[in-house]
PDB file of C-alpha atoms in Angstrom:
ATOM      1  CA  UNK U   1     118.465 123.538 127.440  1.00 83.00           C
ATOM      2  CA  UNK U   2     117.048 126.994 127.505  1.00 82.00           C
ATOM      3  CA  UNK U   3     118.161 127.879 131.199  1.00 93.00           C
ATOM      4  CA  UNK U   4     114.688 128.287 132.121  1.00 97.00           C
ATOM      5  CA  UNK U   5     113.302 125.881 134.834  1.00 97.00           C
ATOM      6  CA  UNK U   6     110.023 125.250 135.655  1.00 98.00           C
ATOM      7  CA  UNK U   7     108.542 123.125 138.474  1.00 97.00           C
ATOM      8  CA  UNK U   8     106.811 120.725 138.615  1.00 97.00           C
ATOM      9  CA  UNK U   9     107.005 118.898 135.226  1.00 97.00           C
ATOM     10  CA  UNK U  10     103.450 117.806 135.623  1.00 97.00           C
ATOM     11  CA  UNK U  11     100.376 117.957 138.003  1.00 97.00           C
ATOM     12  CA  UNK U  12      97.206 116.152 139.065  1.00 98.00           C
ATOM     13  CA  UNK U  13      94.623 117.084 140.811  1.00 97.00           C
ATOM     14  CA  UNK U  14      90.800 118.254 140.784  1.00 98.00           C
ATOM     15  CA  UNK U  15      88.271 120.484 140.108  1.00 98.00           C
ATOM     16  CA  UNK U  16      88.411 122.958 142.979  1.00 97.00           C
ATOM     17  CA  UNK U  17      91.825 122.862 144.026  1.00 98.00           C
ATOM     18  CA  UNK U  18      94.689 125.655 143.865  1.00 98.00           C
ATOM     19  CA  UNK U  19      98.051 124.691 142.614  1.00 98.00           C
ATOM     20  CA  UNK U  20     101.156 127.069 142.175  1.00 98.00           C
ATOM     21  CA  UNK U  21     103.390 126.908 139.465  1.00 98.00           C
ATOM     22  CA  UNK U  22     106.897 127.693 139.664  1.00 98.00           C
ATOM     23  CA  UNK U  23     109.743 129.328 137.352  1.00 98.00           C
ATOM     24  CA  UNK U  24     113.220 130.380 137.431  1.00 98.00           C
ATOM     25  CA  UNK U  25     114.337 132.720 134.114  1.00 96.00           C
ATOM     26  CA  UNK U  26     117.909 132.074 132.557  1.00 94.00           C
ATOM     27  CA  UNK U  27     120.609 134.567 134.487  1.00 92.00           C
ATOM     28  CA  UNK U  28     120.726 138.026 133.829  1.00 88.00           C
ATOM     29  CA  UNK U  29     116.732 138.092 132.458  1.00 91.00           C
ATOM     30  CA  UNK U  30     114.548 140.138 134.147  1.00 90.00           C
ATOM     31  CA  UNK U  31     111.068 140.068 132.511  1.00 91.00           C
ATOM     32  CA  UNK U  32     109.242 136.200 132.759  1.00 94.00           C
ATOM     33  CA  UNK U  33     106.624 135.454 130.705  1.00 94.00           C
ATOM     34  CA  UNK U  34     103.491 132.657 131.355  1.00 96.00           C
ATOM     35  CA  UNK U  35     101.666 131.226 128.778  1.00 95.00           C
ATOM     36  CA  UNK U  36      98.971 128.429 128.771  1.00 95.00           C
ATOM     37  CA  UNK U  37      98.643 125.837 125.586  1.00 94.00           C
ATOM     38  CA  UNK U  38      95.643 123.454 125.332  1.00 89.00           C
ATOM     39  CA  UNK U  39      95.912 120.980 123.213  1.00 79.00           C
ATOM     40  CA  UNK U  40      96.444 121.339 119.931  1.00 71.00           C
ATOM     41  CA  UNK U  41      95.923 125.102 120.515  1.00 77.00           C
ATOM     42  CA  UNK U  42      98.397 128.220 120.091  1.00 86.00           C
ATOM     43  CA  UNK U  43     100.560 129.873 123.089  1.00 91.00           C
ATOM     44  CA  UNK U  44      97.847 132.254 125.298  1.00 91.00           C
ATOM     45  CA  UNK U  45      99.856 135.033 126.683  1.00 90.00           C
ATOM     46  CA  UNK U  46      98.574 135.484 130.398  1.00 94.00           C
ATOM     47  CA  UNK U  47     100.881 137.408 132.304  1.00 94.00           C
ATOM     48  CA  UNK U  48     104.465 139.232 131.730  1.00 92.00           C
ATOM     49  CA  UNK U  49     106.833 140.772 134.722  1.00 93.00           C
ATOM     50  CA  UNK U  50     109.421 142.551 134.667  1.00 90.00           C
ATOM     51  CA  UNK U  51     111.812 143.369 137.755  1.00 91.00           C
ATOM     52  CA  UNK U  52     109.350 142.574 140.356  1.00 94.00           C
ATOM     53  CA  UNK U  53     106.684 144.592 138.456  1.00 93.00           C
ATOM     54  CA  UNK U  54     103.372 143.284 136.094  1.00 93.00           C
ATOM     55  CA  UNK U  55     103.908 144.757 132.460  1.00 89.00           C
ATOM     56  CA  UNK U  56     101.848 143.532 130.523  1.00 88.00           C
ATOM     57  CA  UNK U  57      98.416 140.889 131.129  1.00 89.00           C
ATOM     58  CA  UNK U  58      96.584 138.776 128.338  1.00 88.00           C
ATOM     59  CA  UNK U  59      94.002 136.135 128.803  1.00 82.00           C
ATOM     60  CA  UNK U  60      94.250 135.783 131.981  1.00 92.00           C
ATOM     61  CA  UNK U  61      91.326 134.543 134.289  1.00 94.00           C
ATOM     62  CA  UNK U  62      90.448 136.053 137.412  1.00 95.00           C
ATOM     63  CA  UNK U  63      91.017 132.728 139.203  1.00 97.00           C
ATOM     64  CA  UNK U  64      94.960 133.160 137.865  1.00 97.00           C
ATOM     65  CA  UNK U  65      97.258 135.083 139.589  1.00 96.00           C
ATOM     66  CA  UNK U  66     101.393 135.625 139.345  1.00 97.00           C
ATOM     67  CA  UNK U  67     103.983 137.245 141.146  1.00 97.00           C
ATOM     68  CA  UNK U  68     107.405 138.057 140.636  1.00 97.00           C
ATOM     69  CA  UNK U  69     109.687 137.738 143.503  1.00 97.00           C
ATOM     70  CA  UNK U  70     112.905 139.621 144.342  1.00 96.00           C
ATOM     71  CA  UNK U  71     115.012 136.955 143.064  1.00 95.00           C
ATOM     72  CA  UNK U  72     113.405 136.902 139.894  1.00 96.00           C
ATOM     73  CA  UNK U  73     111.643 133.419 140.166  1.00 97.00           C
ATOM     74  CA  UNK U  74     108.001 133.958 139.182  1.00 98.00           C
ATOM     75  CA  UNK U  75     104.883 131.867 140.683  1.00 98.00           C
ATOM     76  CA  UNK U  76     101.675 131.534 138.551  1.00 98.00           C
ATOM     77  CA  UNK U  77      98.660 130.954 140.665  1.00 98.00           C
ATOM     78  CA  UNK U  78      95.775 128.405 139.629  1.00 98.00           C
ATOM     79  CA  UNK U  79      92.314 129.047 141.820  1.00 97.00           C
ATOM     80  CA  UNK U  80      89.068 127.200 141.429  1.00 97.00           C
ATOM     81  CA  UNK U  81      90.794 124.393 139.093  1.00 97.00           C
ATOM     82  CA  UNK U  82      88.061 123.657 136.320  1.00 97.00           C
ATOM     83  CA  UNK U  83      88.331 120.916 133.860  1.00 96.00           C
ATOM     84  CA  UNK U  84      89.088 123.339 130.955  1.00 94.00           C
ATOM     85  CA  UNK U  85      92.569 124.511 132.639  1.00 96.00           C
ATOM     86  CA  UNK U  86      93.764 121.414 131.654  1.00 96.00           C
ATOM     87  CA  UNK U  87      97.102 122.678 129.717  1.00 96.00           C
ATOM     88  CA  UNK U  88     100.906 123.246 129.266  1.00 96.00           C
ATOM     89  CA  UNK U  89     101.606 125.881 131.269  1.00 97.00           C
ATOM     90  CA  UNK U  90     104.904 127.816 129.791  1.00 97.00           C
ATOM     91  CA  UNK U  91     106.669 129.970 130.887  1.00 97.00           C
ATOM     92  CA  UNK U  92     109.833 132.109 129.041  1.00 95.00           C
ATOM     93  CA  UNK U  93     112.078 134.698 130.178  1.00 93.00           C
ATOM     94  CA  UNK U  94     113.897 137.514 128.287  1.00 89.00           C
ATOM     95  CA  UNK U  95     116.119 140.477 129.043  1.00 82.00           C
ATOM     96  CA  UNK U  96     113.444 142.789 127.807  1.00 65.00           C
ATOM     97  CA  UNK U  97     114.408 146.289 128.986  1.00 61.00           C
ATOM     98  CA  UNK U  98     111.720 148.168 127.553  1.00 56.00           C
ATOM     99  CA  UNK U  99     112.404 150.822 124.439  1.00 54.00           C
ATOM    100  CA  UNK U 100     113.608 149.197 121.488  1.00 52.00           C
ATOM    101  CA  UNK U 101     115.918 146.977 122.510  1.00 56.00           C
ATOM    102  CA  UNK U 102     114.956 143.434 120.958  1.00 62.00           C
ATOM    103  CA  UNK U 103     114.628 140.498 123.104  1.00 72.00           C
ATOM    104  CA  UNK U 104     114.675 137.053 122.419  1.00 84.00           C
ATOM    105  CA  UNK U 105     112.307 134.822 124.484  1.00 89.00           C
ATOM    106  CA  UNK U 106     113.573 131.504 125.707  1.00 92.00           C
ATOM    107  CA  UNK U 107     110.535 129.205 126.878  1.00 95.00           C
ATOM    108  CA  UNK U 108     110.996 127.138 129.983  1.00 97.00           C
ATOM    109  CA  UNK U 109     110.356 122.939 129.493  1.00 97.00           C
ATOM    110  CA  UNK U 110     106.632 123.404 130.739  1.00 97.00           C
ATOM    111  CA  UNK U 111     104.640 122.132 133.207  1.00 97.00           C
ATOM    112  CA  UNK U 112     101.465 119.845 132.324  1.00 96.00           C
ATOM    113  CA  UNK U 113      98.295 120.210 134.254  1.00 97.00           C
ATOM    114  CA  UNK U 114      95.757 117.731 134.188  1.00 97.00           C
ATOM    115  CA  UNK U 115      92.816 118.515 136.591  1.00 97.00           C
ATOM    116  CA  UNK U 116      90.467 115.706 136.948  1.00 96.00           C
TER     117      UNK U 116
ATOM    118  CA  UNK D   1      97.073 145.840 120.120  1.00 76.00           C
ATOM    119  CA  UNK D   2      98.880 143.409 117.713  1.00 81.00           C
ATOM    120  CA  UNK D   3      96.952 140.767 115.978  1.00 89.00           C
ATOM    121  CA  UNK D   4      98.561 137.656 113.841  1.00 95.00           C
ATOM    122  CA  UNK D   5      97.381 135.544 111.429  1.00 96.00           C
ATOM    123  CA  UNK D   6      99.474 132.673 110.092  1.00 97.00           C
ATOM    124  CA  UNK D   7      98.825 130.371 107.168  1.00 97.00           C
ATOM    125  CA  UNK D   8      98.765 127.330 106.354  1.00 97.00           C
ATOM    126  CA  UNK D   9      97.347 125.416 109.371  1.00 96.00           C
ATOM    127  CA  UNK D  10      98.464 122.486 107.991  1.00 97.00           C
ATOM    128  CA  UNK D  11     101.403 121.453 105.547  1.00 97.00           C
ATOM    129  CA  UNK D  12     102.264 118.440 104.302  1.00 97.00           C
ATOM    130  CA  UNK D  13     105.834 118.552 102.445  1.00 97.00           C
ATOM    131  CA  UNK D  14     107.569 115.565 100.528  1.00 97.00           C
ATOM    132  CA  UNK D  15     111.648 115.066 101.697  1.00 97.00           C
ATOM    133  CA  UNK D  16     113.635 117.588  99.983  1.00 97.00           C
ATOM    134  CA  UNK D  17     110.797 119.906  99.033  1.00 97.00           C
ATOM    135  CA  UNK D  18     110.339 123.682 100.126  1.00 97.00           C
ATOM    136  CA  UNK D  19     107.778 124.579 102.996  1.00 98.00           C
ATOM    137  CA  UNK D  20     106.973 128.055 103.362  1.00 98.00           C
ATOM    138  CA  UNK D  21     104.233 129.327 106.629  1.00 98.00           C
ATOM    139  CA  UNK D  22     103.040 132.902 106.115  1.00 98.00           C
ATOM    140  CA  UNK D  23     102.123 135.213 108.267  1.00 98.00           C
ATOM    141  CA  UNK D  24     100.402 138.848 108.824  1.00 97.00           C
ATOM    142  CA  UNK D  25     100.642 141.179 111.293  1.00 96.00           C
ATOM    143  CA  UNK D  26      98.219 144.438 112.397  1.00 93.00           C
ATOM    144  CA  UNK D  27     100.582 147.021 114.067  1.00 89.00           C
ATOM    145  CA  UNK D  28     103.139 148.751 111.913  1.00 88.00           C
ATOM    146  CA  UNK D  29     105.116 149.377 115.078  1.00 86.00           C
ATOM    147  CA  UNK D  30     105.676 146.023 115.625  1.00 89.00           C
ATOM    148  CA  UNK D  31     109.765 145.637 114.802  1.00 87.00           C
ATOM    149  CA  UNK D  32     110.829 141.956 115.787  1.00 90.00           C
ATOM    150  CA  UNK D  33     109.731 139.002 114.270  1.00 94.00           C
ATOM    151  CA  UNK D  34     110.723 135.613 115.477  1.00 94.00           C
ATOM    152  CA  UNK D  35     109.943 132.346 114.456  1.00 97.00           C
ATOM    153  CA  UNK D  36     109.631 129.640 116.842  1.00 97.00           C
ATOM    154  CA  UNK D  37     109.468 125.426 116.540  1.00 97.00           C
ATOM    155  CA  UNK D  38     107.476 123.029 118.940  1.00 96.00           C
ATOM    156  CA  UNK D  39     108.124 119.339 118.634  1.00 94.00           C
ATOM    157  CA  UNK D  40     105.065 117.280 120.446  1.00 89.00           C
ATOM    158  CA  UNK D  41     104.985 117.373 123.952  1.00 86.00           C
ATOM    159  CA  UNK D  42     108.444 120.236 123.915  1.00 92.00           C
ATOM    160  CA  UNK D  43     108.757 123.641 124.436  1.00 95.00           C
ATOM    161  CA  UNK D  44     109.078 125.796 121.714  1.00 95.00           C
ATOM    162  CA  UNK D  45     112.736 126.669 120.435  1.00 95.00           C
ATOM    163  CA  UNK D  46     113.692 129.926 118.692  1.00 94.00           C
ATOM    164  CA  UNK D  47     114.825 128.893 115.638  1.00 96.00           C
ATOM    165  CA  UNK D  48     115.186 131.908 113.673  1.00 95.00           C
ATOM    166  CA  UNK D  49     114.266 135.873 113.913  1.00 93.00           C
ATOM    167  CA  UNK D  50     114.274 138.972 111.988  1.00 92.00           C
ATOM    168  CA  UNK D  51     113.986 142.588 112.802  1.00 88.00           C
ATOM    169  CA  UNK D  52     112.184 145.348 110.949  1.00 84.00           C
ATOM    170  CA  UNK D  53     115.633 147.166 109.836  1.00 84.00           C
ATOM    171  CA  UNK D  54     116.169 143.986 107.788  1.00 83.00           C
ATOM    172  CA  UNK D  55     114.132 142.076 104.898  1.00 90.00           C
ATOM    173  CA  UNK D  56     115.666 138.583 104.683  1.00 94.00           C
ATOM    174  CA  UNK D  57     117.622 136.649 106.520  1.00 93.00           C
ATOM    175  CA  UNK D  58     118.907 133.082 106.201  1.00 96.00           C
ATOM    176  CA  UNK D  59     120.396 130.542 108.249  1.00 94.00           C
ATOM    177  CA  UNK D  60     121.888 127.280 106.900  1.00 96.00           C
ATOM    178  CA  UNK D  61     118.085 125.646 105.294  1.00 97.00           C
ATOM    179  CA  UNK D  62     115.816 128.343 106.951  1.00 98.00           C
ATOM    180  CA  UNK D  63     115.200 131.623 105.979  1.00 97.00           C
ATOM    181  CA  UNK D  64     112.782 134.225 106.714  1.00 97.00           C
ATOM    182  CA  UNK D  65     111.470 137.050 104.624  1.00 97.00           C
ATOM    183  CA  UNK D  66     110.278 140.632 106.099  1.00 96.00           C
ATOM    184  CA  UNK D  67     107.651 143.182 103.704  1.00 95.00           C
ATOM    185  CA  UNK D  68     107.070 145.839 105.870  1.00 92.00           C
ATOM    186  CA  UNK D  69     104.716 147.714 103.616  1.00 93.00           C
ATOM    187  CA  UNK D  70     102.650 144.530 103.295  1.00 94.00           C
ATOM    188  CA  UNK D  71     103.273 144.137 106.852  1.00 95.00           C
ATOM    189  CA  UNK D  72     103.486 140.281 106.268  1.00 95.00           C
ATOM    190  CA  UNK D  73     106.526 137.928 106.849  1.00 97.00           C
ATOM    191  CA  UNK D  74     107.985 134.048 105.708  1.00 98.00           C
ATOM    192  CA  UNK D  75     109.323 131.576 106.940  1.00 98.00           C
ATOM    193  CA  UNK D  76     110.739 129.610 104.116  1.00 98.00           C
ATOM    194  CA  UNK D  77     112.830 125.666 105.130  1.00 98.00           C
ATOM    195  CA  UNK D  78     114.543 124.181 101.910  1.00 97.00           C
ATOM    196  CA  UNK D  79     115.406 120.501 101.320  1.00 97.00           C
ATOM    197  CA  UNK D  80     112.761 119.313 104.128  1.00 98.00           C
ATOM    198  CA  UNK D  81     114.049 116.812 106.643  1.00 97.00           C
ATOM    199  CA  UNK D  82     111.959 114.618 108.614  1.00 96.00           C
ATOM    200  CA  UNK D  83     113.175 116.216 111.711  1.00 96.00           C
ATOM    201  CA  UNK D  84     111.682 119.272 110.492  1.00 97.00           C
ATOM    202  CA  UNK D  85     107.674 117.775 110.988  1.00 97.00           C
ATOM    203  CA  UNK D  86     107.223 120.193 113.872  1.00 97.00           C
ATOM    204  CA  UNK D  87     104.564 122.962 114.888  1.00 96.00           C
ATOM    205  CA  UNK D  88     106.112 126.364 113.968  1.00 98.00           C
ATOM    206  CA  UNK D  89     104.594 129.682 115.207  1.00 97.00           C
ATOM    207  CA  UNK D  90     105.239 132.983 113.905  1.00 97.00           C
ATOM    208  CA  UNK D  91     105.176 135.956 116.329  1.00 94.00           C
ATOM    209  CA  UNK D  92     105.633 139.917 116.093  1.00 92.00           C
ATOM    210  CA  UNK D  93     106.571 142.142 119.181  1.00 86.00           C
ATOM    211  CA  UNK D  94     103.808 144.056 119.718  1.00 69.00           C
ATOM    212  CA  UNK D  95     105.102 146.690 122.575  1.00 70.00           C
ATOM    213  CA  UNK D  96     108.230 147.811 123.907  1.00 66.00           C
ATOM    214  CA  UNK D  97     108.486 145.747 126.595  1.00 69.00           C
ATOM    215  CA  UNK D  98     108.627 142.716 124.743  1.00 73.00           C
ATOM    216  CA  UNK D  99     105.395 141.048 124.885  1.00 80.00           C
ATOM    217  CA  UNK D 100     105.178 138.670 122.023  1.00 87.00           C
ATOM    218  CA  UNK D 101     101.766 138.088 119.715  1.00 89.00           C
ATOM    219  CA  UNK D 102     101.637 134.579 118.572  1.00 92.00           C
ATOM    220  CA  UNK D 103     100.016 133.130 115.245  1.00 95.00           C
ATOM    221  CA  UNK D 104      98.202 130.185 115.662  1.00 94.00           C
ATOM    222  CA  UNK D 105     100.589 127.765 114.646  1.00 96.00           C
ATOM    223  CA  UNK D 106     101.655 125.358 111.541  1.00 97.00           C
ATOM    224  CA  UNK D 107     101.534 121.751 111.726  1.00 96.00           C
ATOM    225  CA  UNK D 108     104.322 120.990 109.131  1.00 98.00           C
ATOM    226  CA  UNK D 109     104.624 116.914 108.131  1.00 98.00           C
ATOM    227  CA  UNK D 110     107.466 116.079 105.877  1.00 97.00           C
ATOM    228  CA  UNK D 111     107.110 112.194 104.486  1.00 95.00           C
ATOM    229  CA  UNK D 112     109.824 110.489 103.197  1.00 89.00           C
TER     230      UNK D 112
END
């Protein structure tokens, strides 16, 4: 166990719809992470925040969207569901302070999205 | 921004044999390199990492391998298990706050 959570473990629902995924990062790490993997396909780097604050953004649609909340818990934001969003949706949290400090990243369990 | 390429896609190992994944990296500021493992259907689990002040490291049957000039690194598992058929991904940090660029991934099968 990583001490990452993620809710829900998996999802249905159709084209069209808006679901919200949820994560908690392990204690003490401030920067969370989201990345999608479609099958048989890499890890996508969408989104990273750190303290509250966006750092960094990949390949992230415009119908995605994440927050950060004061507790630390993050919330990635599915719009417009289209068949191709189908995916494991991970997410992974590190201490990551910025500069050089090194920072492990410890992925979450996942949550799988099927949109019909 | 960083860029990875790993290699092989695909590896098929005999028990007991050597695997080794490559993989190549863009920025030279880049300065942590971890390696990760994803089981089917799992999340992926760091299993080893190196850091650019450092060219090898080795834990237990894995070890990984750092040429900064050639800005390329290893991963290198000895005596294969079948508990080590697994998708591994290489990554480098590509900016200081930790954002990670991921190769796309080896599909290593070890038969008995």
């Amino acid at each position: 166990d990583s001490g990452v959570t993620q809710t829900p473990k998996h999802l249905i629902t159709a084209t069209g719809q808006r679901v919200t995924l949820r994560c908690s990062p392990r204690s003490g790490d401030l920067s969370v992470y989201w990345y999608q993997q479609s099958l048989d396909q890499g890890l996508q780097f969408l989104i990273q925040y750190y303290n509250g604050e966006e750092r960094a953004k990949g390949n992230i649609l415009e119908r995605f969207s994440a927050q950060q909340f004061p507790d630390l818990h993050s919330e990635l934001n599915l719009s417009s569901l289209e068949l191709g969003d189908s995916a494991l949706y991970f997410c992974a949290s590190s201490v990551a302070s910025g500069g050089s400090s090194y920072n492990e990243q410890f992925f979450g369990p996942g949550t799988r999205l099927t949109v019909l | 921004g960083e860029n990875v390429e790993q290699h092989p896609s695909t590896l098929s190992v005999q028990e007991g044999d050597s695997a080794v994944i490559k993989c190549t990296y863009s920025d030279s500021a880049s300065n942590y390199f971890p390696w990760y493992k994803q089981e089917l259907g799992k999340r992926p689990q760091l299993i080893i990492d190196i850091r650019s002040n450092v060219g090898e490291k080795k834990d237990q049957r894995i070890a990984v391998t750092l040429n900064k000039t050639a800005k390329h690194f290893s991963l290198h598992i000895t005596e294969t298990q079948p508990e080590d058929s697994a998708v591994y991904f290489c990554a480098a940090r590509g900016d200081s706050w930790g954002k990670l660029q991921f190769g796309a991934g080896t599909q290593v099968v070890v038969t008995p």
